[in-house]
Amino acid sequence: MGSSRWKVAAALLAIIGSLLPVDGDEHEHTYTDKEEVVLWMNTVGPYHNRQETYKYFSLPFCAGSKKTISHYHETLGEALQGVELEFSGLDIKFKDEVLQTTYCEIELDKAKRDAFVYAIKNHYWYQMYIDDLPIWGIVGEADENGEDHYLWTYKKLEIGFNGNRIVDVNLTSEGKVRLVPNTRIAMSYSVKWKKSDVKFEDRFDKYLDPSFFQHRIHWFSIFNSFMMVIFLVGLVSMILMRTLRKDYARYSKEEEMDDMDRDLGDEYGWKQVHGDVFRPSSHPLIFSSLIGSGCQIFSVSLIVIIVAMVEDLYTERGSMLSTAIFVYAATSPVNGYFGGSLYAKQGGRRWIKQMFIGAFLIPAMVCGTAFFINFIAIYYHASRAIPFGTMVAVCCICFFVILPLNLVGTILGRNLSGQPNFPCRVNAVPRPIPEKKWFMEPAVIVCLGGILPFGSIFIEMYFIFTSFWAYKIYYVYGFMMLVLVILCIVTVCVTIVCTYFLLNAEDYRWQWTSFLSAASTAVYVYMYSFYYYFFKTKMYGLFQTSFYFGYMAVFSTALGIMCGAVGYMGTSAFVRKIYTNVKID
């Protein structure tokens, strides 16, 4: 009995430990002279479809004669991102130069030739790693007429070292050989070592592109968004404070009059719905679960960006994804606290059901999309196919980490802030909603509410999309933090204005309207993803298309839920504030 408990505990620790970002295969990154240096072969795939990757040896390449080193995924992020490291079989030793040496020969029959020709026609690239430094090379090329195809057979490696550390790796592909069936093609390599002045901490700087991420358009977009924030906050403050001050003065004057002197015909606007404005929203269970999930996504985004600003996560394979999963699991109490307290305030009684929906809303959406795409990846035999063991690990995280922490947060939320403390009493009978102009309808407000928030982030969306769907490494997380702050401020200001206009039209259905008007930003982001796909990329094929639009739908939905929660929380504070300052008989 005791041993079984230890096994379960060890398994859980292994799962949680796999989430933590660790170094690559060469943990110490230090070598002694003539110590083995491993060249890992990762994946191969079409250049324009970055996510459509296959094992390197899925093409009929041959390996070196050296004994194979077994490798297992060290982080959950590696497994989910399709990292498939396999030993190249090449004999490389630290500071030990190797002249051009043949390491294997390919028996090129018709099937193998066809495989190479297909790869060359589709511009296949392969990726390798030495000491966690990525190296890219092209499989081959065709002649001008596209009739003859040539394979690069000579890998010329030049490795820079500083002391006992590797700081630079370059690959030159040479030895162009025409692909002719029923021939033997010799594959060769050479290794040249050279001293380098590059510091170990700066060895990834060569992969970054400062001219792309910090050029004028990026700075101008940040400045433009910042000016939008100043203008919008000033406009909201001026209009609302001036209007509210006028409303407060009029209401105070009416309260001093006798009932006979009071002109009841002048009473209109947001004060008239004070008895219904704090009425529970429709479908409170779903609503509170969305708010809780949105607060958690905001917390995850904030923490991950801060961690990425402090630590260079882009230097380690899968570290960003591993960090995001770990932080999401750790912040589950945030989801339970805000979702559970809101549901309790609205008089909800099925709190256990609400907790389950809140806990599994985002994981179910992500896992459902990944499960669908996984079928396509398996059909294509792509490295993006998620292994069964990884699926089990993710399910264990959901049931044994996320759910218990969500339960703790729900209990705290219900007990600490679950009591309704509204400044106005809710009427027993709902007030009828009067007719209003078409542009004051909630549906119109929802559609228009996301335009300004999207306008404040769409330039940054281009850089984020390019870093994920193309070959750019995103590293300017200070910009991302600034854009997140701008997005939240613009979203709150816009939803406050929308809610004020809605309440002024004596429509008290502000909860869902404030949430959806902010969440509609996601619709514009997803529409922009269509433009980006067709006009900014050269992606093609069922696998890449389903992968792109599937995960863009997940990203847009998560962004929409986060914006909706931020908009609702800001609007809720505004509504509580204005009705607290009005004396109600």
Coordinates of C-alpha atoms in Angstrom, one line a residue:
M1 CA 0.0 0.0 0.0
G2 CA 2.8 2.4 1.0
S3 CA 4.8 1.6 -2.2
S4 CA 1.8 2.4 -4.4
R5 CA 1.4 5.7 -2.7
W6 CA 5.1 6.5 -3.4
K7 CA 4.6 5.6 -7.0
V8 CA 1.7 7.9 -7.4
A9 CA 3.5 10.7 -5.7
A10 CA 6.6 10.2 -7.9
A11 CA 4.5 10.2 -11.0
L12 CA 2.8 13.5 -10.0
L13 CA 6.2 15.0 -9.2
A14 CA 7.5 13.9 -12.6
I15 CA 4.5 15.5 -14.4
I16 CA 4.9 18.8 -12.5
G17 CA 8.6 18.7 -12.9
S18 CA 8.2 18.2 -16.7
L19 CA 6.4 21.6 -16.8
L20 CA 9.4 23.5 -15.4
P21 CA 11.7 24.9 -18.0
V22 CA 15.1 23.2 -17.9
D23 CA 18.2 23.4 -19.9
G24 CA 18.6 21.2 -23.1
D25 CA 20.4 17.9 -23.4
E26 CA 23.8 19.4 -22.5
H27 CA 22.9 20.6 -19.1
E28 CA 26.1 22.2 -18.0
H29 CA 27.1 23.6 -21.5
T30 CA 30.7 23.1 -20.6
Y31 CA 33.2 20.8 -22.3
T32 CA 36.7 19.5 -21.9
D33 CA 39.0 19.0 -24.8
K34 CA 38.0 16.0 -27.0
E35 CA 34.8 15.5 -25.1
E36 CA 31.8 14.3 -27.1
V37 CA 29.6 17.0 -28.7
V38 CA 26.2 15.7 -29.8
L39 CA 24.7 16.8 -33.1
W40 CA 20.9 16.2 -32.8
M41 CA 18.7 16.0 -35.9
N42 CA 15.3 17.5 -35.2
T43 CA 12.7 17.8 -37.9
V44 CA 12.3 18.5 -41.6
G45 CA 9.5 20.2 -43.4
P46 CA 8.4 22.8 -46.0
Y47 CA 9.8 26.2 -45.5
H48 CA 6.5 28.0 -45.9
N49 CA 4.6 25.7 -43.5
R50 CA 6.6 26.1 -40.3
Q51 CA 4.3 23.8 -38.3
E52 CA 4.2 21.0 -40.8
T53 CA 7.3 19.1 -39.6
Y54 CA 8.4 15.5 -39.8
K55 CA 11.2 13.5 -38.3
Y56 CA 14.5 14.1 -40.0
F57 CA 14.9 10.5 -40.9
S58 CA 11.4 10.3 -42.4
L59 CA 13.3 11.4 -45.5
P60 CA 15.7 8.6 -46.7
F61 CA 18.7 10.3 -45.1
C62 CA 21.3 8.0 -43.6
A63 CA 22.9 8.3 -40.2
G64 CA 26.5 8.0 -39.1
S65 CA 28.1 4.8 -37.8
K66 CA 28.4 6.0 -34.2
K67 CA 26.2 4.3 -31.7
T68 CA 22.8 5.9 -31.3
I69 CA 22.0 7.8 -28.2
S70 CA 18.5 7.4 -26.9
H71 CA 16.6 10.6 -26.2
Y72 CA 13.4 11.3 -24.4
H73 CA 11.5 14.6 -24.2
E74 CA 12.7 16.5 -21.1
T75 CA 9.8 19.0 -21.0
L76 CA 6.2 18.9 -21.7
G77 CA 6.6 21.9 -24.0
E78 CA 9.1 19.9 -26.2
A79 CA 6.6 17.1 -26.7
L80 CA 3.7 19.4 -27.5
Q81 CA 5.7 21.4 -30.0
G82 CA 6.8 18.4 -32.0
V83 CA 10.5 18.3 -31.1
E84 CA 11.8 15.0 -32.3
L85 CA 15.5 14.9 -31.5
E86 CA 17.4 11.9 -33.0
F87 CA 21.1 11.3 -32.9
S88 CA 22.9 12.0 -36.1
G89 CA 25.6 9.4 -35.6
L90 CA 28.3 11.9 -36.4
D91 CA 31.5 11.7 -34.4
I92 CA 32.2 15.3 -33.1
K93 CA 34.6 16.1 -30.3
F94 CA 35.2 19.5 -28.6
K95 CA 38.1 21.4 -30.4
D96 CA 38.8 18.3 -32.5
E97 CA 38.7 19.3 -36.2
V98 CA 37.4 16.8 -38.7
L99 CA 38.4 17.0 -42.4
Q100 CA 35.8 16.1 -45.0
T101 CA 34.7 12.6 -44.1
T102 CA 32.1 10.3 -45.6
Y103 CA 29.9 9.0 -42.8
C104 CA 27.3 7.0 -44.8
E105 CA 26.0 6.2 -48.3
I106 CA 22.4 6.4 -49.6
E107 CA 21.2 3.6 -51.9
L108 CA 19.1 5.8 -54.2
D109 CA 16.3 3.6 -55.6
K110 CA 13.2 5.1 -57.3
A111 CA 11.2 5.5 -54.1
K112 CA 14.0 7.3 -52.3
R113 CA 14.6 9.6 -55.3
D114 CA 10.9 10.4 -55.4
A115 CA 10.9 11.3 -51.7
F116 CA 13.9 13.7 -52.2
V117 CA 12.4 15.2 -55.3
Y118 CA 9.1 15.9 -53.5
A119 CA 11.0 17.5 -50.6
I120 CA 13.1 19.7 -53.0
K121 CA 10.0 20.8 -54.9
N122 CA 8.3 21.9 -51.7
H123 CA 11.4 23.7 -50.4
Y124 CA 12.1 21.4 -47.4
W125 CA 14.4 22.6 -44.7
Y126 CA 15.8 20.6 -41.8
Q127 CA 16.8 21.7 -38.3
M128 CA 19.6 20.4 -36.1
Y129 CA 20.9 21.3 -32.7
I130 CA 24.4 21.5 -31.2
D131 CA 24.6 22.4 -27.5
D132 CA 21.0 23.7 -27.8
L133 CA 21.9 26.1 -30.7
P134 CA 19.6 25.6 -33.7
I135 CA 21.0 25.1 -37.2
W136 CA 19.0 25.1 -40.4
G137 CA 19.9 23.6 -43.7
I138 CA 18.1 23.1 -47.0
V139 CA 17.6 19.6 -48.4
G140 CA 18.4 20.4 -52.0
E141 CA 17.5 22.5 -55.0
A142 CA 16.2 22.2 -58.6
D143 CA 17.7 23.7 -61.8
E144 CA 16.2 26.6 -63.6
N145 CA 13.9 24.4 -65.7
G146 CA 12.8 22.3 -62.7
E147 CA 13.7 19.1 -64.5
D148 CA 16.8 18.0 -62.6
H149 CA 17.0 18.0 -58.8
Y150 CA 20.1 18.1 -56.7
L151 CA 20.8 17.0 -53.1
W152 CA 23.3 18.7 -50.8
T153 CA 25.5 16.0 -49.5
Y154 CA 28.3 17.8 -47.6
K155 CA 27.6 19.4 -44.2
K156 CA 30.4 21.8 -43.4
L157 CA 30.2 22.7 -39.7
E158 CA 32.0 25.7 -38.3
I159 CA 31.8 25.8 -34.5
G160 CA 32.9 28.8 -32.4
F161 CA 34.1 28.4 -28.8
N162 CA 34.9 30.7 -26.0
G163 CA 36.9 29.0 -23.3
N164 CA 35.1 25.7 -22.6
R165 CA 31.8 26.7 -24.0
I166 CA 30.2 26.6 -27.5
V167 CA 29.0 30.0 -28.5
D168 CA 28.4 29.8 -32.3
V169 CA 27.5 27.2 -34.9
N170 CA 27.3 27.7 -38.7
L171 CA 26.4 25.3 -41.4
T172 CA 27.4 25.5 -45.0
S173 CA 25.8 23.0 -47.4
E174 CA 28.0 21.9 -50.3
G175 CA 28.5 18.9 -52.5
K176 CA 25.5 19.3 -54.9
V177 CA 24.7 15.8 -56.4
R178 CA 22.1 15.2 -59.1
L179 CA 19.4 12.7 -58.1
V180 CA 19.7 9.7 -60.4
P181 CA 17.8 6.4 -59.6
N182 CA 19.9 3.3 -58.8
T183 CA 23.0 5.2 -57.7
R184 CA 24.9 5.6 -54.5
I185 CA 25.2 9.0 -52.9
A186 CA 27.9 9.5 -50.3
M187 CA 27.0 11.9 -47.4
S188 CA 30.0 13.7 -45.8
Y189 CA 30.7 16.2 -43.1
S190 CA 33.6 18.3 -41.7
V191 CA 34.0 20.2 -38.5
K192 CA 36.2 23.3 -38.0
W193 CA 36.7 24.9 -34.6
K194 CA 37.5 28.6 -34.2
K195 CA 37.9 30.9 -31.2
S196 CA 35.2 33.5 -30.7
D197 CA 34.8 36.6 -28.6
V198 CA 31.0 36.1 -28.3
K199 CA 30.0 35.7 -24.6
F200 CA 28.0 32.6 -23.7
E201 CA 25.2 34.8 -22.5
D202 CA 25.0 36.5 -25.8
R203 CA 25.2 33.5 -28.1
F204 CA 21.5 33.7 -29.1
D205 CA 21.7 37.3 -30.2
K206 CA 22.6 36.2 -33.8
Y207 CA 19.2 34.6 -34.1
L208 CA 17.3 37.8 -33.2
D209 CA 16.2 40.4 -35.6
P210 CA 16.3 43.9 -34.0
S211 CA 15.6 45.6 -37.3
F212 CA 12.3 43.8 -37.6
F213 CA 11.0 44.2 -34.1
Q214 CA 12.2 47.6 -33.3
H215 CA 11.9 49.5 -36.5
R216 CA 9.9 52.7 -36.9
I217 CA 6.5 51.0 -37.5
H218 CA 6.8 49.2 -34.1
W219 CA 7.6 52.4 -32.3
F220 CA 5.0 54.4 -34.2
S221 CA 2.3 51.8 -33.4
I222 CA 3.1 52.0 -29.7
F223 CA 3.1 55.8 -29.7
N224 CA -0.2 55.8 -31.7
S225 CA -1.8 53.4 -29.2
F226 CA -0.5 55.4 -26.3
M227 CA -2.0 58.6 -27.7
M228 CA -5.2 56.7 -28.2
V229 CA -5.2 55.8 -24.6
I230 CA -4.6 59.4 -23.4
F231 CA -7.3 60.7 -25.7
L232 CA -9.8 58.0 -24.8
V233 CA -9.3 58.3 -21.0
G234 CA -9.5 62.1 -21.2
L235 CA -12.6 61.9 -23.3
V236 CA -14.3 59.4 -21.0
S237 CA -13.4 61.4 -17.9
M238 CA -14.6 64.7 -19.4
I239 CA -17.9 63.4 -20.8
L240 CA -18.8 61.1 -18.0
M241 CA -17.8 63.4 -15.2
R242 CA -19.5 66.3 -16.7
T243 CA -22.6 64.4 -17.5
L244 CA -22.7 62.7 -14.2
R245 CA -22.1 65.9 -12.3
K246 CA -25.1 67.4 -14.2
D247 CA -27.2 64.4 -13.4
Y248 CA -26.2 64.5 -9.7
A249 CA -27.1 68.2 -9.5
R250 CA -30.5 67.6 -11.2
Y251 CA -31.3 64.7 -9.0
S252 CA -30.3 66.6 -5.8
K253 CA -32.4 69.6 -6.8
E254 CA -35.4 67.3 -7.4
E255 CA -35.0 65.7 -4.0
E256 CA -35.2 69.1 -2.4
M257 CA -38.5 69.9 -4.2
D258 CA -42.0 69.0 -3.1
D259 CA -43.7 66.1 -4.9
M260 CA -46.1 68.6 -6.5
D261 CA -43.2 70.8 -7.8
R262 CA -41.1 67.9 -9.2
D263 CA -41.4 67.5 -12.9
L264 CA -41.7 63.8 -13.3
G265 CA -41.4 64.1 -17.1
D266 CA -37.8 65.2 -16.7
E267 CA -36.8 62.0 -15.0
Y268 CA -35.0 59.7 -17.4
G269 CA -31.7 58.0 -17.8
W270 CA -29.5 55.7 -15.7
K271 CA -31.0 56.5 -12.3
Q272 CA -34.4 55.1 -13.4
V273 CA -33.1 51.6 -13.5
H274 CA -31.5 51.6 -10.1
G275 CA -33.9 48.9 -9.0
D276 CA -32.8 46.5 -11.8
V277 CA -29.2 47.3 -12.6
F278 CA -27.9 44.8 -10.0
R279 CA -30.3 42.1 -11.1
P280 CA -28.5 38.8 -11.8
S281 CA -27.4 38.3 -15.4
S282 CA -29.1 35.8 -17.6
H283 CA -27.3 32.4 -17.5
P284 CA -25.3 33.3 -14.4
L285 CA -23.5 29.9 -14.3
I286 CA -21.9 30.4 -17.8
F287 CA -21.3 34.1 -17.2
S288 CA -19.5 33.6 -13.9
S289 CA -17.4 30.8 -15.4
L290 CA -16.3 33.1 -18.3
I291 CA -15.4 35.9 -16.0
G292 CA -13.3 33.6 -13.8
S293 CA -11.6 32.1 -16.8
G294 CA -10.9 35.5 -18.2
C295 CA -9.3 36.7 -14.9
Q296 CA -7.1 33.6 -15.0
I297 CA -6.0 34.2 -18.6
F298 CA -5.1 37.8 -17.7
S299 CA -3.1 36.6 -14.7
V300 CA -1.3 34.0 -16.8
S301 CA -0.5 36.6 -19.6
L302 CA 0.8 39.1 -17.1
I303 CA 3.0 36.5 -15.2
V304 CA 4.4 34.8 -18.3
I305 CA 5.3 38.2 -19.9
I306 CA 7.1 39.3 -16.7
V307 CA 9.0 35.9 -16.6
A308 CA 9.9 36.3 -20.3
M309 CA 11.2 39.8 -19.6
V310 CA 13.4 38.6 -16.8
E311 CA 14.4 35.2 -18.3
D312 CA 15.4 34.6 -21.9
L313 CA 12.9 31.8 -22.5
Y314 CA 13.5 31.8 -26.2
T315 CA 16.9 30.2 -25.6
E316 CA 15.4 26.9 -24.5
R317 CA 13.3 24.5 -26.5
G318 CA 9.6 24.5 -25.4
S319 CA 10.3 26.7 -22.4
M320 CA 7.7 29.3 -23.2
L321 CA 4.9 26.7 -23.6
S322 CA 6.1 24.8 -20.5
T323 CA 6.1 28.0 -18.5
A324 CA 2.6 29.0 -19.7
I325 CA 1.2 25.6 -18.7
F326 CA 2.8 25.7 -15.3
V327 CA 1.6 29.2 -14.6
Y328 CA -1.9 28.4 -15.8
A329 CA -2.1 25.4 -13.5
A330 CA -0.7 27.5 -10.6
T331 CA -3.2 30.3 -11.1
S332 CA -6.3 28.1 -11.0
P333 CA -7.3 29.6 -7.6
V334 CA -7.8 33.0 -9.4
N335 CA -10.4 31.3 -11.7
G336 CA -12.2 29.8 -8.8
Y337 CA -12.1 32.9 -6.6
F338 CA -13.6 35.4 -9.2
G339 CA -16.0 32.9 -10.8
G340 CA -17.2 31.4 -7.5
S341 CA -17.7 34.8 -5.8
L342 CA -19.6 36.3 -8.8
Y343 CA -21.8 33.2 -9.0
A344 CA -22.5 33.4 -5.3
K345 CA -23.4 37.1 -5.5
Q346 CA -25.9 36.4 -8.3
G347 CA -27.6 33.8 -6.1
G348 CA -26.3 30.7 -7.8
R349 CA -26.8 27.5 -5.9
R350 CA -25.1 24.9 -8.2
W351 CA -21.6 26.0 -7.3
I352 CA -20.0 22.6 -7.8
K353 CA -21.2 22.6 -11.4
Q354 CA -20.0 26.1 -11.9
M355 CA -16.6 25.2 -10.5
F356 CA -16.2 22.2 -12.9
I357 CA -17.3 24.4 -15.9
G358 CA -14.9 27.2 -14.9
A359 CA -12.0 24.8 -14.3
F360 CA -12.3 22.9 -17.6
L361 CA -13.7 25.6 -19.9
I362 CA -10.3 26.7 -21.3
P363 CA -8.5 23.3 -21.1
A364 CA -11.5 21.6 -22.9
M365 CA -11.4 24.2 -25.7
V366 CA -7.6 23.8 -26.2
C367 CA -7.5 20.1 -25.8
G368 CA -10.6 19.6 -28.1
T369 CA -8.9 21.7 -30.9
A370 CA -5.6 19.9 -30.3
F371 CA -7.3 16.5 -30.4
F372 CA -8.9 17.4 -33.8
I373 CA -5.6 18.6 -35.3
N374 CA -3.9 15.6 -33.8
F375 CA -5.9 13.3 -36.1
I376 CA -4.7 15.2 -39.1
A377 CA -1.1 15.2 -37.8
I378 CA -1.3 11.4 -37.4
Y379 CA -2.6 11.0 -40.9
Y380 CA 0.3 13.1 -42.2
H381 CA 2.8 11.2 -39.9
A382 CA 3.9 14.6 -38.7
S383 CA 6.1 15.2 -35.7
R384 CA 3.3 17.5 -34.4
A385 CA 1.3 14.5 -33.5
I386 CA 1.0 14.5 -29.7
P387 CA 2.2 11.3 -28.1
F388 CA -0.3 9.3 -25.9
G389 CA 1.8 9.7 -22.8
T390 CA 1.8 13.5 -23.2
M391 CA -2.0 13.4 -23.5
V392 CA -2.2 11.4 -20.2
A393 CA 0.2 13.9 -18.5
V394 CA -2.0 16.9 -19.6
C395 CA -5.1 15.1 -18.3
C396 CA -3.4 14.4 -15.0
I397 CA -2.5 18.1 -14.7
C398 CA -6.2 19.0 -15.3
F399 CA -7.6 16.6 -12.8
F400 CA -4.9 16.5 -10.1
V401 CA -3.6 20.1 -10.2
I402 CA -6.1 22.5 -11.9
L403 CA -9.3 21.1 -10.4
P404 CA -8.2 21.0 -6.7
L405 CA -6.7 24.5 -6.9
N406 CA -9.9 25.7 -8.6
L407 CA -11.9 24.2 -5.7
V408 CA -9.8 26.0 -3.2
G409 CA -10.3 29.3 -5.0
T410 CA -14.1 28.8 -5.3
I411 CA -14.4 28.1 -1.6
L412 CA -12.4 31.2 -0.7
G413 CA -14.4 33.3 -3.2
R414 CA -17.7 32.2 -1.9
N415 CA -16.8 32.7 1.7
L416 CA -14.8 35.9 1.5
S417 CA -16.6 37.9 -1.2
G418 CA -19.7 35.9 -2.1
Q419 CA -22.3 37.9 -0.2
P420 CA -24.3 40.4 -2.4
N421 CA -23.5 43.9 -1.1
F422 CA -25.2 46.0 -3.8
P423 CA -25.7 49.7 -3.1
C424 CA -29.3 49.5 -4.5
R425 CA -32.1 47.1 -3.6
V426 CA -33.2 44.9 -6.5
N427 CA -36.9 45.2 -7.4
A428 CA -39.0 42.1 -7.2
V429 CA -40.6 42.7 -10.7
P430 CA -38.3 43.6 -13.6
R431 CA -38.8 47.0 -15.1
P432 CA -39.9 46.9 -18.8
I433 CA -37.2 48.1 -21.2
P434 CA -38.4 51.0 -23.3
E435 CA -37.9 51.2 -27.1
K436 CA -34.7 53.0 -28.2
K437 CA -32.9 53.9 -31.3
W438 CA -31.2 51.1 -33.3
F439 CA -27.7 52.2 -32.5
M440 CA -28.4 51.8 -28.7
E441 CA -29.4 48.2 -29.0
P442 CA -27.0 45.8 -27.2
A443 CA -26.2 43.9 -30.4
V444 CA -25.0 47.0 -32.1
I445 CA -23.0 48.1 -29.1
V446 CA -21.4 44.6 -28.9
C447 CA -20.3 44.8 -32.6
L448 CA -18.8 48.2 -32.3
G449 CA -17.2 47.8 -28.9
G450 CA -14.2 45.8 -30.1
I451 CA -13.0 48.1 -32.8
L452 CA -10.9 50.5 -30.7
P453 CA -9.3 47.7 -28.6
F454 CA -8.4 45.9 -31.8
G455 CA -7.0 49.1 -33.2
S456 CA -4.7 49.5 -30.3
I457 CA -3.1 46.0 -30.7
F458 CA -3.3 45.0 -34.4
I459 CA 0.2 46.2 -35.2
E460 CA 1.6 44.0 -32.4
M461 CA -0.6 41.2 -33.6
Y462 CA 1.5 41.3 -36.9
F463 CA 4.7 40.8 -35.0
I464 CA 3.3 38.1 -32.8
F465 CA 1.9 36.2 -35.8
T466 CA 5.2 36.5 -37.6
S467 CA 7.2 35.2 -34.7
F468 CA 4.9 32.1 -34.4
W469 CA 4.0 31.4 -38.0
A470 CA 7.3 32.4 -39.6
Y471 CA 11.0 32.2 -38.6
K472 CA 11.3 35.2 -36.3
I473 CA 12.1 34.8 -32.6
Y474 CA 9.9 37.1 -30.5
Y475 CA 12.0 38.7 -27.7
V476 CA 10.6 42.2 -27.2
Y477 CA 8.4 41.4 -24.3
G478 CA 8.6 44.9 -22.9
F479 CA 6.6 46.0 -26.0
M480 CA 4.1 43.2 -25.3
M481 CA 3.7 44.3 -21.7
L482 CA 3.0 47.8 -22.8
V483 CA 0.5 46.7 -25.4
L484 CA -1.3 44.5 -22.8
V485 CA -1.6 47.5 -20.5
I486 CA -2.9 49.7 -23.3
L487 CA -5.4 47.0 -24.4
C488 CA -6.8 46.7 -20.8
I489 CA -7.1 50.5 -20.4
V490 CA -8.8 51.0 -23.8
T491 CA -11.1 48.0 -23.2
V492 CA -12.2 49.3 -19.8
C493 CA -12.8 52.8 -21.2
V494 CA -14.8 51.6 -24.2
T495 CA -17.0 49.2 -22.1
I496 CA -17.7 52.0 -19.6
V497 CA -18.9 54.3 -22.4
C498 CA -21.0 51.6 -23.9
T499 CA -22.6 50.7 -20.6
Y500 CA -23.3 54.3 -19.7
F501 CA -25.1 54.8 -23.0
L502 CA -27.0 51.6 -22.5
L503 CA -28.1 52.5 -18.9
N504 CA -29.0 56.0 -20.1
A505 CA -31.4 54.3 -22.5
E506 CA -33.0 52.6 -19.4
D507 CA -31.7 49.2 -20.5
Y508 CA -30.3 47.4 -17.4
R509 CA -28.8 44.4 -19.3
W510 CA -25.3 45.7 -18.9
Q511 CA -23.5 42.5 -17.7
W512 CA -23.5 40.5 -20.9
T513 CA -23.3 43.7 -23.0
S514 CA -20.1 44.9 -21.3
F515 CA -18.6 41.4 -21.5
L516 CA -19.4 40.8 -25.2
S517 CA -18.6 44.3 -26.3
A518 CA -15.1 43.9 -25.0
A519 CA -14.9 40.2 -26.1
S520 CA -15.8 41.3 -29.7
T521 CA -12.1 42.3 -30.1
A522 CA -11.5 38.6 -30.7
V523 CA -13.8 38.6 -33.8
Y524 CA -11.7 41.3 -35.3
V525 CA -8.4 39.5 -34.4
Y526 CA -9.7 36.3 -36.1
M527 CA -10.8 38.3 -39.1
Y528 CA -7.3 39.8 -39.3
S529 CA -5.8 36.3 -39.1
F530 CA -7.6 35.5 -42.4
Y531 CA -5.9 38.6 -44.0
Y532 CA -2.6 37.5 -42.6
Y533 CA -2.9 34.0 -43.9
F534 CA -3.8 34.9 -47.5
F535 CA -1.7 38.0 -47.9
K536 CA 1.3 37.7 -45.6
T537 CA 2.2 34.0 -45.8
K538 CA 2.6 31.3 -48.4
M539 CA 1.1 28.5 -46.3
Y540 CA -0.7 25.7 -48.1
G541 CA -2.1 22.2 -47.5
L542 CA -4.8 20.7 -45.2
F543 CA -2.4 20.2 -42.3
Q544 CA -1.0 23.7 -42.1
T545 CA -4.4 25.3 -42.9
S546 CA -6.2 23.4 -40.1
F547 CA -3.4 24.0 -37.7
Y548 CA -3.4 27.7 -38.4
F549 CA -7.1 28.4 -38.3
G550 CA -7.7 25.9 -35.4
Y551 CA -5.1 27.4 -33.1
M552 CA -5.9 31.0 -34.2
A553 CA -9.5 30.3 -33.1
V554 CA -8.2 29.1 -29.7
F555 CA -6.0 32.2 -29.4
S556 CA -8.8 34.6 -30.5
T557 CA -11.3 33.0 -28.1
A558 CA -8.9 33.1 -25.1
L559 CA -8.1 36.8 -26.0
G560 CA -11.8 37.6 -26.2
I561 CA -12.6 35.9 -22.8
M562 CA -9.7 37.9 -21.2
C563 CA -10.9 41.2 -22.7
G564 CA -14.5 40.5 -21.8
A565 CA -13.5 39.8 -18.1
V566 CA -11.3 42.9 -18.0
G567 CA -14.1 45.0 -19.5
Y568 CA -16.7 43.6 -17.1
M569 CA -14.6 44.1 -14.0
G570 CA -13.9 47.7 -14.9
T571 CA -17.5 48.4 -15.8
S572 CA -18.8 46.7 -12.7
A573 CA -16.6 49.0 -10.5
F574 CA -18.0 52.0 -12.5
V575 CA -21.6 51.0 -12.1
R576 CA -21.2 50.3 -8.4
K577 CA -19.5 53.8 -8.1
I578 CA -22.2 55.8 -9.8
Y579 CA -25.1 54.1 -8.0
T580 CA -23.3 54.4 -4.6
N581 CA -23.1 58.2 -5.0
V582 CA -26.8 58.6 -5.8
K583 CA -29.3 58.8 -3.0
I584 CA -32.1 56.4 -3.5
D585 CA -35.3 56.6 -1.5

